[in-house]
Structure formats: structure tokens, C-alpha cells
PDB file of C-alpha atoms in Angstrom:
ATOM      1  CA  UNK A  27     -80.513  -9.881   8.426  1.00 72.00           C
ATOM      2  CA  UNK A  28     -77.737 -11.841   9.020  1.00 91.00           C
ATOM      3  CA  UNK A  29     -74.983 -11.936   6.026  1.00 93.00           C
ATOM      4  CA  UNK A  30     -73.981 -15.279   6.027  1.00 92.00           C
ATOM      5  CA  UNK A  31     -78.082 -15.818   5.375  1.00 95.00           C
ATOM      6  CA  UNK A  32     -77.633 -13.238   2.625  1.00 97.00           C
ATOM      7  CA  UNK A  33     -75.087 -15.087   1.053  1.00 96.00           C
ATOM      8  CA  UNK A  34     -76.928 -18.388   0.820  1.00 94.00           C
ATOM      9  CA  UNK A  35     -79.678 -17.228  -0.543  1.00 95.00           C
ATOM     10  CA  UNK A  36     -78.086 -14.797  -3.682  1.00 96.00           C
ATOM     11  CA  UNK A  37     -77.912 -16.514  -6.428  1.00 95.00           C
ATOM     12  CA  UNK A  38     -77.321 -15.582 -10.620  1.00 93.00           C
ATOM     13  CA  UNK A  39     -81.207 -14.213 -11.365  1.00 94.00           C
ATOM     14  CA  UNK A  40     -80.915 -13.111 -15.416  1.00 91.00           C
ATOM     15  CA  UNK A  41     -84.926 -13.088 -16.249  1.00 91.00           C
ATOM     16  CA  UNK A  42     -86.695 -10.703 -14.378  1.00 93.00           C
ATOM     17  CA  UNK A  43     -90.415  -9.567 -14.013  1.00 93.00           C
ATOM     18  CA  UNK A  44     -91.310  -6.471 -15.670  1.00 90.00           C
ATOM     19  CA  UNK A  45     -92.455  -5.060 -12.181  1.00 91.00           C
ATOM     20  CA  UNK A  46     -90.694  -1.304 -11.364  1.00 91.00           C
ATOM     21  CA  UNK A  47     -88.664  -0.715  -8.387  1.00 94.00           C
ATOM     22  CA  UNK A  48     -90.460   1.556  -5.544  1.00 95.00           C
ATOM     23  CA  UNK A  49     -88.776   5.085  -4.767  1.00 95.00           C
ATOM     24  CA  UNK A  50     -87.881   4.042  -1.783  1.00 96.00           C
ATOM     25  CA  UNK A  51     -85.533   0.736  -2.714  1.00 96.00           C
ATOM     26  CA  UNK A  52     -84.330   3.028  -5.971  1.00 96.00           C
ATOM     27  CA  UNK A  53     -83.002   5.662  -3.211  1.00 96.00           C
ATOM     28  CA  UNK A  54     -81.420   2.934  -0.625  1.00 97.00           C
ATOM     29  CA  UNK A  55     -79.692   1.596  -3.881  1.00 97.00           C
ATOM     30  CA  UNK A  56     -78.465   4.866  -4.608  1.00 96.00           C
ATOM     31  CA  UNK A  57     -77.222   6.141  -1.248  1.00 97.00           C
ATOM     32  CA  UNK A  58     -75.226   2.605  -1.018  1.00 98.00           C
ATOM     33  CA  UNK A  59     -73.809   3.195  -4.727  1.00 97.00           C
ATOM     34  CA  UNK A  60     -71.991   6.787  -3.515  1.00 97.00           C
ATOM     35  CA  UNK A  61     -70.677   5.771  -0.164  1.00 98.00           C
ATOM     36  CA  UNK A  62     -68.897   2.435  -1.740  1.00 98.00           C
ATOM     37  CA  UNK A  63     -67.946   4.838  -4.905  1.00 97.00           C
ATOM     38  CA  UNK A  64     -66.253   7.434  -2.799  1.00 97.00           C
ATOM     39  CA  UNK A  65     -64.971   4.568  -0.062  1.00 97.00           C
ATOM     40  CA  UNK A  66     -63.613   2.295  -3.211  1.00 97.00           C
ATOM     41  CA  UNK A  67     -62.632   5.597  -5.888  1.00 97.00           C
ATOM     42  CA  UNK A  68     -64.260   3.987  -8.831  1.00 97.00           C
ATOM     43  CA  UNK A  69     -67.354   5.519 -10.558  1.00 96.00           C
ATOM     44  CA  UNK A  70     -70.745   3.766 -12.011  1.00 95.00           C
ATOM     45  CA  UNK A  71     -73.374   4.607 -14.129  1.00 91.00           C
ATOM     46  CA  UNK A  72     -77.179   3.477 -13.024  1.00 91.00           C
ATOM     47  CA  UNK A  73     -79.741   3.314 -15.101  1.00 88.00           C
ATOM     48  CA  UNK A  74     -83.019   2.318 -13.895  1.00 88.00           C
ATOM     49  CA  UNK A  75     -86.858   1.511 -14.922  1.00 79.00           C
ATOM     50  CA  UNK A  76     -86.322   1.443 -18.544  1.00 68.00           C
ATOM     51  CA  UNK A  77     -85.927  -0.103 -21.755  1.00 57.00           C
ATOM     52  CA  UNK A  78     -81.793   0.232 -20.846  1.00 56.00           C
ATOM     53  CA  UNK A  79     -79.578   2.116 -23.059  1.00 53.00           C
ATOM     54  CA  UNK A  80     -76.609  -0.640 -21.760  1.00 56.00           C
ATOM     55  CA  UNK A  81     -78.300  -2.796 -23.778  1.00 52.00           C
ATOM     56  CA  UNK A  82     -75.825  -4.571 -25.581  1.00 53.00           C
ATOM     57  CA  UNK A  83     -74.677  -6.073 -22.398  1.00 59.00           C
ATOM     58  CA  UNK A  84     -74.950  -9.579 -23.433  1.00 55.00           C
ATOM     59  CA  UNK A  85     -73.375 -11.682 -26.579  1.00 49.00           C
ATOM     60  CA  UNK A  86     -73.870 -15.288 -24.969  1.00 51.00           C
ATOM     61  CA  UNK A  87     -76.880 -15.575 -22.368  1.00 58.00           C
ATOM     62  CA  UNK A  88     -80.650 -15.203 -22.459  1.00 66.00           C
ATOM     63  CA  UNK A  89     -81.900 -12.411 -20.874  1.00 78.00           C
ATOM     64  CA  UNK A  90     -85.079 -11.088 -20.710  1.00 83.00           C
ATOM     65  CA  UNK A  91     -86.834  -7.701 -18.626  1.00 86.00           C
ATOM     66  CA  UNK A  92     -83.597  -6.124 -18.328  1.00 87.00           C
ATOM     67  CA  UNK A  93     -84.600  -2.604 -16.639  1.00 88.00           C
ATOM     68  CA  UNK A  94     -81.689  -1.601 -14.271  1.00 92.00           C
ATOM     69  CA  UNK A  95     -78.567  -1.965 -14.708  1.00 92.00           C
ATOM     70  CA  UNK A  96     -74.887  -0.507 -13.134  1.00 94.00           C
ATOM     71  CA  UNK A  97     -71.767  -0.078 -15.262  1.00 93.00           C
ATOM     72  CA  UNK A  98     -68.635   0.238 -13.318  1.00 96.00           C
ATOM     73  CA  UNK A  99     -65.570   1.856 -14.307  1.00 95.00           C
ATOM     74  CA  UNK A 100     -62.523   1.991 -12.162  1.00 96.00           C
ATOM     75  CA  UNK A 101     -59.730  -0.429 -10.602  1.00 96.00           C
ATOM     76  CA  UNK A 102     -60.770  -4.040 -11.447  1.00 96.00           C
ATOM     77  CA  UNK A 103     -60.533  -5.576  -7.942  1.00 97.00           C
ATOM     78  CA  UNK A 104     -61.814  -2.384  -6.637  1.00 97.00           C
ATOM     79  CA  UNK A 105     -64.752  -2.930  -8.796  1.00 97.00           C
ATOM     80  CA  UNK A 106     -65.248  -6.542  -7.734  1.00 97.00           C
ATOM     81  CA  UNK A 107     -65.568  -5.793  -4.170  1.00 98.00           C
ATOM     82  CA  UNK A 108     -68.024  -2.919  -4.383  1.00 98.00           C
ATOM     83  CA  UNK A 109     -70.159  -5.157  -6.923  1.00 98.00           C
ATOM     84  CA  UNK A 110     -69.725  -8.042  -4.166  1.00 98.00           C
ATOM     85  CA  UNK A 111     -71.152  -5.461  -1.919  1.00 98.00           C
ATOM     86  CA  UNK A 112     -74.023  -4.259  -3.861  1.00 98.00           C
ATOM     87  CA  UNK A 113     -75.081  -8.036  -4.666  1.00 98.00           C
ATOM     88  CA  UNK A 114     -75.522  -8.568  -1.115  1.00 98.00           C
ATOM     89  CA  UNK A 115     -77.449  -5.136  -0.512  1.00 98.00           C
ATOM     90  CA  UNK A 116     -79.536  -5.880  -2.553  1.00 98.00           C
ATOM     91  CA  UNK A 117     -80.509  -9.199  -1.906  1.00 98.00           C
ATOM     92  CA  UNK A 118     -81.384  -8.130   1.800  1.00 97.00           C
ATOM     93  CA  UNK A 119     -83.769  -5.838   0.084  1.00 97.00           C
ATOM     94  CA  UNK A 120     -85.159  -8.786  -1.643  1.00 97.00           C
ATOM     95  CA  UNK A 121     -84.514  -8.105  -4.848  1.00 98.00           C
ATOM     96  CA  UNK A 122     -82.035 -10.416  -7.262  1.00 97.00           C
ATOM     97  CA  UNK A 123     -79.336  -9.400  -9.112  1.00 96.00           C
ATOM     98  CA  UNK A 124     -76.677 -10.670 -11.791  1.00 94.00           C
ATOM     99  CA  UNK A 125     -73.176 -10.056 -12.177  1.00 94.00           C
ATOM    100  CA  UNK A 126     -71.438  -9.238 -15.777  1.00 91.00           C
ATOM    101  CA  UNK A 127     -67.873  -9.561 -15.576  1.00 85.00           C
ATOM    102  CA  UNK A 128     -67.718 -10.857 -19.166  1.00 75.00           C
ATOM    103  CA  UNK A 129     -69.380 -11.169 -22.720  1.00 70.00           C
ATOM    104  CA  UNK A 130     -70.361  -7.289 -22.212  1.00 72.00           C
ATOM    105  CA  UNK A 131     -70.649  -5.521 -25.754  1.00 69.00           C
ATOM    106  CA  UNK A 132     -68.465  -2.651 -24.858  1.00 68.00           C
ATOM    107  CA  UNK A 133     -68.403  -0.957 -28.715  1.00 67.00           C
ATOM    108  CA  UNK A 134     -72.291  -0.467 -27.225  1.00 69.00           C
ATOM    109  CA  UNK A 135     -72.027   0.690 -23.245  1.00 73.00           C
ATOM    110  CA  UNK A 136     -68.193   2.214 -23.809  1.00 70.00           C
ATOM    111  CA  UNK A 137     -64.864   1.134 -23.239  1.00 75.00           C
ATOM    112  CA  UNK A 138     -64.029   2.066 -19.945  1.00 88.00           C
ATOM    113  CA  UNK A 139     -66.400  -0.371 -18.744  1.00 91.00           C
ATOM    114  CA  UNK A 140     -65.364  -3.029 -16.273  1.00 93.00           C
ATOM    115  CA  UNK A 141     -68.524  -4.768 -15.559  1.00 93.00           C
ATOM    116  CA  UNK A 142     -72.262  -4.408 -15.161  1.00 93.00           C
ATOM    117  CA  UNK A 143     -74.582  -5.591 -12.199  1.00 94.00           C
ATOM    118  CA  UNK A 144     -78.174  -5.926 -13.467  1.00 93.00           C
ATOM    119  CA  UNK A 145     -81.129  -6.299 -10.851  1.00 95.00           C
ATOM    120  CA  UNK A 146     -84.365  -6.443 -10.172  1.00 95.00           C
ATOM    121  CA  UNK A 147     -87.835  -8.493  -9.098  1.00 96.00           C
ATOM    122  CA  UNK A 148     -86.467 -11.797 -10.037  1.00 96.00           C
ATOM    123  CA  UNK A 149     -88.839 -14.148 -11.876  1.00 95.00           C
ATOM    124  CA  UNK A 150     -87.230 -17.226  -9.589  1.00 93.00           C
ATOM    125  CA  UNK A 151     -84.832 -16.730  -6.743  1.00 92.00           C
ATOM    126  CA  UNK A 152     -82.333 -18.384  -8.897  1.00 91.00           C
ATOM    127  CA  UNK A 153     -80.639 -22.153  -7.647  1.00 88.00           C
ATOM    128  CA  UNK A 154     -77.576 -22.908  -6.099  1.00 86.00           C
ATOM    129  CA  UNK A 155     -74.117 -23.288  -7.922  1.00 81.00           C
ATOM    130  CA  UNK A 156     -72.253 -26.314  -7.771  1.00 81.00           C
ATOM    131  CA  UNK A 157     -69.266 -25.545  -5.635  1.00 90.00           C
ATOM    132  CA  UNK A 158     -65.342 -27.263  -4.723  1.00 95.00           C
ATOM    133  CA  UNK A 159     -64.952 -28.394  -1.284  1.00 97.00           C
ATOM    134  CA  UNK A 160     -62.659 -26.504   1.308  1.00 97.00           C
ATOM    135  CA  UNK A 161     -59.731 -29.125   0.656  1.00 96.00           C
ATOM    136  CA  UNK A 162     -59.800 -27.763  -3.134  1.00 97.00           C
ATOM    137  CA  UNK A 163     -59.829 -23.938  -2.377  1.00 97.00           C
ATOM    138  CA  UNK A 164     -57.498 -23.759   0.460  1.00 98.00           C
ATOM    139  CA  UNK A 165     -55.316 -25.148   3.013  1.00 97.00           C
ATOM    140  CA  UNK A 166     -57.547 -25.703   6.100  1.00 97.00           C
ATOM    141  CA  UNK A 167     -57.090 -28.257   7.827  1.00 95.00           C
ATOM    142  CA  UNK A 168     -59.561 -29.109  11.158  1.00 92.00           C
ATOM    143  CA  UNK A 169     -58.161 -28.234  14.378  1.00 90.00           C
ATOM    144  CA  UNK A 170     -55.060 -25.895  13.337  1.00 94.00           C
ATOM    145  CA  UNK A 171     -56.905 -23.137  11.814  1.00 97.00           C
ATOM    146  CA  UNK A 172     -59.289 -20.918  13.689  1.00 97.00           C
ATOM    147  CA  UNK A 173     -63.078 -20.931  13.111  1.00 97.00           C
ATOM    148  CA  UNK A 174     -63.509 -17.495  11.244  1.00 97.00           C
ATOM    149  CA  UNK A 175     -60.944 -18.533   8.783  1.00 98.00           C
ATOM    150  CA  UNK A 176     -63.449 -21.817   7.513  1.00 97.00           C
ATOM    151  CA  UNK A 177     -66.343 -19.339   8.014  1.00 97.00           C
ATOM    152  CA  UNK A 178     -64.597 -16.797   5.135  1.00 98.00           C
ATOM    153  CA  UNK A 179     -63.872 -19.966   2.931  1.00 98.00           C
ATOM    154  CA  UNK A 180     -67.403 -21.115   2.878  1.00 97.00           C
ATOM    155  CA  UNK A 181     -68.485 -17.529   2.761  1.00 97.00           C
ATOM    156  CA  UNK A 182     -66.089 -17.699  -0.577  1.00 97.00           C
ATOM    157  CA  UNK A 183     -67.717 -20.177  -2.549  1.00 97.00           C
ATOM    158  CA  UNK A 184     -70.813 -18.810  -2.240  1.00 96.00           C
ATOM    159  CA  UNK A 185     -69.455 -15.869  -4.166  1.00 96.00           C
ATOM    160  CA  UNK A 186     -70.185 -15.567  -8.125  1.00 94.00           C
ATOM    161  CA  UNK A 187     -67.104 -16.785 -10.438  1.00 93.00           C
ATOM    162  CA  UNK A 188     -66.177 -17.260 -13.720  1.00 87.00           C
ATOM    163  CA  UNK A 189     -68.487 -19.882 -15.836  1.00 85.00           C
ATOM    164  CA  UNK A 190     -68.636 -20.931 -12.115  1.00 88.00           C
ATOM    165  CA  UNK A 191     -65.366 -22.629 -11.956  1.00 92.00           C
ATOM    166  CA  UNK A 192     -63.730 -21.013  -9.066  1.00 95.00           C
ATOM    167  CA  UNK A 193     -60.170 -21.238 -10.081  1.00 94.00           C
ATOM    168  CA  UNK A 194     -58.612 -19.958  -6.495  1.00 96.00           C
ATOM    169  CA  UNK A 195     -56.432 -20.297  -3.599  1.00 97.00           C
ATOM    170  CA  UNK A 196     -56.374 -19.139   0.122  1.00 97.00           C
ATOM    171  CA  UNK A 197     -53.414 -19.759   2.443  1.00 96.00           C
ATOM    172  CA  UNK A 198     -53.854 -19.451   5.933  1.00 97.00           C
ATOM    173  CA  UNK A 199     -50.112 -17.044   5.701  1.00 95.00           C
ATOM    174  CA  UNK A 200     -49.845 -17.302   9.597  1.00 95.00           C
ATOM    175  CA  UNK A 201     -53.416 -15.171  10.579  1.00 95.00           C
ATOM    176  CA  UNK A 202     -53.073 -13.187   7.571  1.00 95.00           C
ATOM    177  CA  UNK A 203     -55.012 -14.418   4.866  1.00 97.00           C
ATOM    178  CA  UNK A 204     -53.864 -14.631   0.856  1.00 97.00           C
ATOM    179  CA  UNK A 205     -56.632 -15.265  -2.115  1.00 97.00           C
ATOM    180  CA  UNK A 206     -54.862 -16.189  -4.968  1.00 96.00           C
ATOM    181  CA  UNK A 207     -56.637 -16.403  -8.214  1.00 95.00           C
ATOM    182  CA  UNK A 208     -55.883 -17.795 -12.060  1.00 92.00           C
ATOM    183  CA  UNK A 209     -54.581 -15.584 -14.350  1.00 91.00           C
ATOM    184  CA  UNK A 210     -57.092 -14.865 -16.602  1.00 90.00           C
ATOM    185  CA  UNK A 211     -59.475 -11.772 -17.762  1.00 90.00           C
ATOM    186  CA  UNK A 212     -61.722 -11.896 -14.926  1.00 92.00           C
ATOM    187  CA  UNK A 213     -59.231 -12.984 -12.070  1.00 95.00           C
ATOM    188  CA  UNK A 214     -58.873  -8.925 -10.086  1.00 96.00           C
ATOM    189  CA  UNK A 215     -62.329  -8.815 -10.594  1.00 96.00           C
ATOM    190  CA  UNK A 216     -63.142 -12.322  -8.736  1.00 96.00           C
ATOM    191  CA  UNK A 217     -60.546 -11.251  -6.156  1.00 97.00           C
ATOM    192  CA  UNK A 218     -62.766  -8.237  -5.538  1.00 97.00           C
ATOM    193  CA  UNK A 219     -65.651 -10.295  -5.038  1.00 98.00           C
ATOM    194  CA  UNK A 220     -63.817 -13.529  -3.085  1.00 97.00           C
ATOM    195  CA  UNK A 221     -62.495 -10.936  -0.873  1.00 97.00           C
ATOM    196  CA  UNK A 222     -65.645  -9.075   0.423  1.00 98.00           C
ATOM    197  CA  UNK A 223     -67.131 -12.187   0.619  1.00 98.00           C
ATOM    198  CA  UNK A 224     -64.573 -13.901   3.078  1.00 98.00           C
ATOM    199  CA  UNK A 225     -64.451 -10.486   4.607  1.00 97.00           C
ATOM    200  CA  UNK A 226     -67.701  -9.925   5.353  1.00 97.00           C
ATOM    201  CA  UNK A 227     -68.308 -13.166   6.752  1.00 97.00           C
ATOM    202  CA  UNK A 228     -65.032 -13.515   8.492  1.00 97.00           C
ATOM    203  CA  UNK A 229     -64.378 -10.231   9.796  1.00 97.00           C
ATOM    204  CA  UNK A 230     -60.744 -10.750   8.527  1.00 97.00           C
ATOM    205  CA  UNK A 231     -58.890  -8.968   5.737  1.00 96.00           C
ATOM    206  CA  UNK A 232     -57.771 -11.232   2.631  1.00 96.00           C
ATOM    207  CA  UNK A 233     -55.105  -9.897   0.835  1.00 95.00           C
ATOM    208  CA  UNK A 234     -54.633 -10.600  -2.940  1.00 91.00           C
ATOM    209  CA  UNK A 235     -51.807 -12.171  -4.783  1.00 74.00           C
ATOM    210  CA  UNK A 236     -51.636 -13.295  -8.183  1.00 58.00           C
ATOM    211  CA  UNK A 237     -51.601 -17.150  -8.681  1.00 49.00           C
TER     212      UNK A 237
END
């Protein structure tokens, strides 16, 4: 399936159907989970088909049929790009999944937690987010820059953000890419995720700098 298809069709799913996840999907999931882990050196915790022991996950937002669920723990923008990753694997296996950068009860799921990536049999596909235009997020201009480079910046705001407000930055940095992002709690983590997306879209490397 092509992943610029994948991308446009992931969106933020947080109620799911209380429908289990066949062996065979559980153990794709799980092979993809150690090769990024031992690629990326950060660790996770998955917890599947269950009433979830994570399950102080959320302080803010309405959940509901909340049965599997990854904690990472590691390097924040490590941990964004392997989550960015995962989202998209498992969207082409047609499930949905939500990303938990924030509002995460960690006194509950411990401290060393980064973020959590719940998923599942979606009960909707979930509905586009309203996005900045290219002009806002970057300094592309028609004509000067090469095609991949607008490819990766669409592919980018597609990606999941912070209350959706996508607070970065890419300069063009003569063929070598920079993402910079707000300071703020979440900002490695969105770098993690910006990044893979641009990346795997793009095929080019986007390095990270702090706004």
C-alpha cells in the first residue's frame, strides 16, 4: 500500500469497538515493535486484549474500549519516530490508532513513561485535522525547491501534533533539510513524528533543531 495513501487516511481514532485483535495482526504488531525497539534503543510495554492495566492514561479526553495499548520509554524524539512508525503500520493493517503524548496519568502507568499509542478496530475511521498551508510551515517556494522536498512537507502535516496546532518550521538548508519545532513539553516528541513522516514520504533525512 502506498504510504503517502497511509498517511491520508490515519487519523486520531479514541473510541474503539470491543472486537479482539486476531493472532495473526497481534504477532505482525509485535515483530514491528522489536525491530524499531532495537533499530531506535528505546523499550515499550504492550498490553493487549484486556481491560488495560495503563489505564489511567487519560485526565482530559473521552475514551471508551480501550484494550491495547503501548507505553514507550526511551529518548523523546526517538520515541516519536518509532510511534510515527507504528501509527502507519498499523493503519495499513487496517486498524486505527491514537497517539498520547500528553495528559497521561503517570503516578498510574510509571514515570519513565514517554507516551502511549492505543489501537484497535476503530468505531469510525476518524476525520481529517485542520491543517496550515506550506507557506506557514516552511520556506518552499514553487520552482526553486525540488519535488520530494513539498512531498515531505505535505507528508508533515498529515502527522499528529499537539492540540493539533503544528507549531513548526522546515528550511530547505541547501538539500539538507531542518524541522524546527516550539519549545514546549511535547516538541522532541513531534520532531520524532514530523520527521518519519517527511522521511518516509520524501525519502530524505530531516534533521532536528530546536526553534
Amino acid at each position: 500500500m502506498d504510504i503517502k495513501y497511509i498517511m491520508q487516511e490515519r487519523h486520531t481514532v479514541r473510541k474503539y469497538k470491543d472486537e479482539l485483535i486476531s493472532a495473526n495482526i497481534k504477532d505482525k504488531i509485535n515483530a514491528k515493535i522489536i525491530e524499531l525497539c532495537h533499530a531506535h534503543d528505546i523499550s515499550v510495554d504492550l498490553e493487549t486484549d484486556g481491560k488495560t492495566a495503563l489505564r489511567g492514561i487519560m485526565t482530559k479526553f473521552m475514551s471508551s474500549n480501550v484494550k491495547n495499548v503501548i507505553a514507550f520509554k526511551g529518548d523523546r524524539y526517538q520515541v516519536g519516530y518509532v510511534a510515527a512508525e507504528l501509527m502507519l503500520f498499523i493503519q495499513e493493517l487496517g486498524l486505527n490508532s491514537w497517539f498520547v503524548g500528553g495528559s497521561i496519568n503517570r503516578k498510574k502507568i510509571g514515570e519513565d513513561v514517554v507516551a502511549l499509542l492505543v489501537f484497535g478496530h476503530g468505531q469510525t475511521n476518524g476525520k481529517d485535522h485542520q491543517t496550515k498551508t506550506i507557506s506557514q510551515v516552511s520556506d518552499y517556494q514553487p520552482n526553486r525547491y525540488p519535488e520530494w522536498y513539498l512531498v515531505g512537507l505535505n507528508a508533515s502535516l498529515l502527522a499528529p501534533t499537539a492540540f493539533n496546532k503544528q507549531h513548526f518550521y522546515v528550511d530547505y538548508n541547501n538539500g539538507n533539510p531542518q524541522i524546527h519545532v516550539k519549545t514546549g513539553p511535547y516538541a522532541e516528541l513531534e520532531a520524532g513524528i514530523l520527521s518519519c513522516f517527511f522521511e518516509k514520504s520524501s525519502g530524505h533525512k530531516l534533521t532536528y533543531g530546536e526553534a
